[in-house]
């Protein structure tokens, strides 16, 4: 079962689970679903914010409880972990708040903050506000994209299945290309450190 299938069949619960596992793509899907009137805007925002917030709390607590574990030490010893520690030490409150918006550092960041003496109640407050703003931004973006692509889907609805298959293949190739580019960029950054 894919995340998209879960979201399509279970609405708010699917968005909740998807936000805790994946993030931006599911949040945008929530906005598109809101535009299509499959789910309300506020239920989508609340489900996404709650799912992402709770996942961050779990990562924080894993870091707090497993400060001396081999997994946590390996995360902190990585190049990304080192950058997270340096940035966090320079601006702890700003980092805790903006963690939600730092692509690729959400889990590492929450685990790392959990290993420090940063107060958990403060992390809860900043992370809750951040998760709500994040969900509102991505649902709005998805909603706007839903507005933009609705006429396209209406025009394409009469085309044959072969054209749809071609569009699906092109989208898959584009996604793979973007992921490969990001991976290469991350590897280059890691090699530089």
PDB file of C-alpha atoms in Angstrom, residues 28-37 41 138-155:
ATOM      1  CA  UNK A  28       0.939  19.137  -0.981  1.00  0.00           C
ATOM      2  CA  UNK A  29      -1.314  16.198  -1.831  1.00  0.00           C
ATOM      3  CA  UNK A  30      -3.486  17.268   1.107  1.00  0.00           C
ATOM      4  CA  UNK A  31      -3.870  20.702  -0.479  1.00  0.00           C
ATOM      5  CA  UNK A  32      -4.743  19.210  -3.859  1.00  0.00           C
ATOM      6  CA  UNK A  33      -7.297  16.944  -2.180  1.00  0.00           C
ATOM      7  CA  UNK A  34      -8.755  19.992  -0.437  1.00  0.00           C
ATOM      8  CA  UNK A  35      -9.096  21.737  -3.776  1.00  0.00           C
ATOM      9  CA  UNK A  36     -10.921  18.684  -5.139  1.00  0.00           C
ATOM     10  CA  UNK A  37     -13.240  18.770  -2.074  1.00  0.00           C
ATOM     11  CA  UNK A  41      -8.741  22.499   4.264  1.00  0.00           C
ATOM     12  CA  UNK A 138       2.097  23.253   2.053  1.00  0.00           C
ATOM     13  CA  UNK A 139      -1.686  22.805   2.012  1.00  0.00           C
ATOM     14  CA  UNK A 140      -2.009  26.303   0.547  1.00  0.00           C
ATOM     15  CA  UNK A 141       0.606  25.490  -2.078  1.00  0.00           C
ATOM     16  CA  UNK A 142      -1.152  22.219  -2.910  1.00  0.00           C
ATOM     17  CA  UNK A 143      -4.483  24.004  -3.112  1.00  0.00           C
ATOM     18  CA  UNK A 144      -3.056  26.585  -5.513  1.00  0.00           C
ATOM     19  CA  UNK A 145      -1.483  23.814  -7.591  1.00  0.00           C
ATOM     20  CA  UNK A 146      -4.879  22.107  -7.599  1.00  0.00           C
ATOM     21  CA  UNK A 147      -6.360  25.298  -9.034  1.00  0.00           C
ATOM     22  CA  UNK A 148      -3.673  25.399 -11.703  1.00  0.00           C
ATOM     23  CA  UNK A 149      -3.838  21.752 -12.756  1.00  0.00           C
ATOM     24  CA  UNK A 150      -7.627  21.277 -12.661  1.00  0.00           C
ATOM     25  CA  UNK A 151      -8.147  22.807 -16.142  1.00  0.00           C
ATOM     26  CA  UNK A 152      -5.308  20.663 -17.488  1.00  0.00           C
ATOM     27  CA  UNK A 153      -6.926  17.479 -16.205  1.00  0.00           C
ATOM     28  CA  UNK A 154     -10.277  18.540 -17.660  1.00  0.00           C
ATOM     29  CA  UNK A 155      -8.678  18.982 -21.109  1.00  0.00           C
TER      30      UNK A 155
END
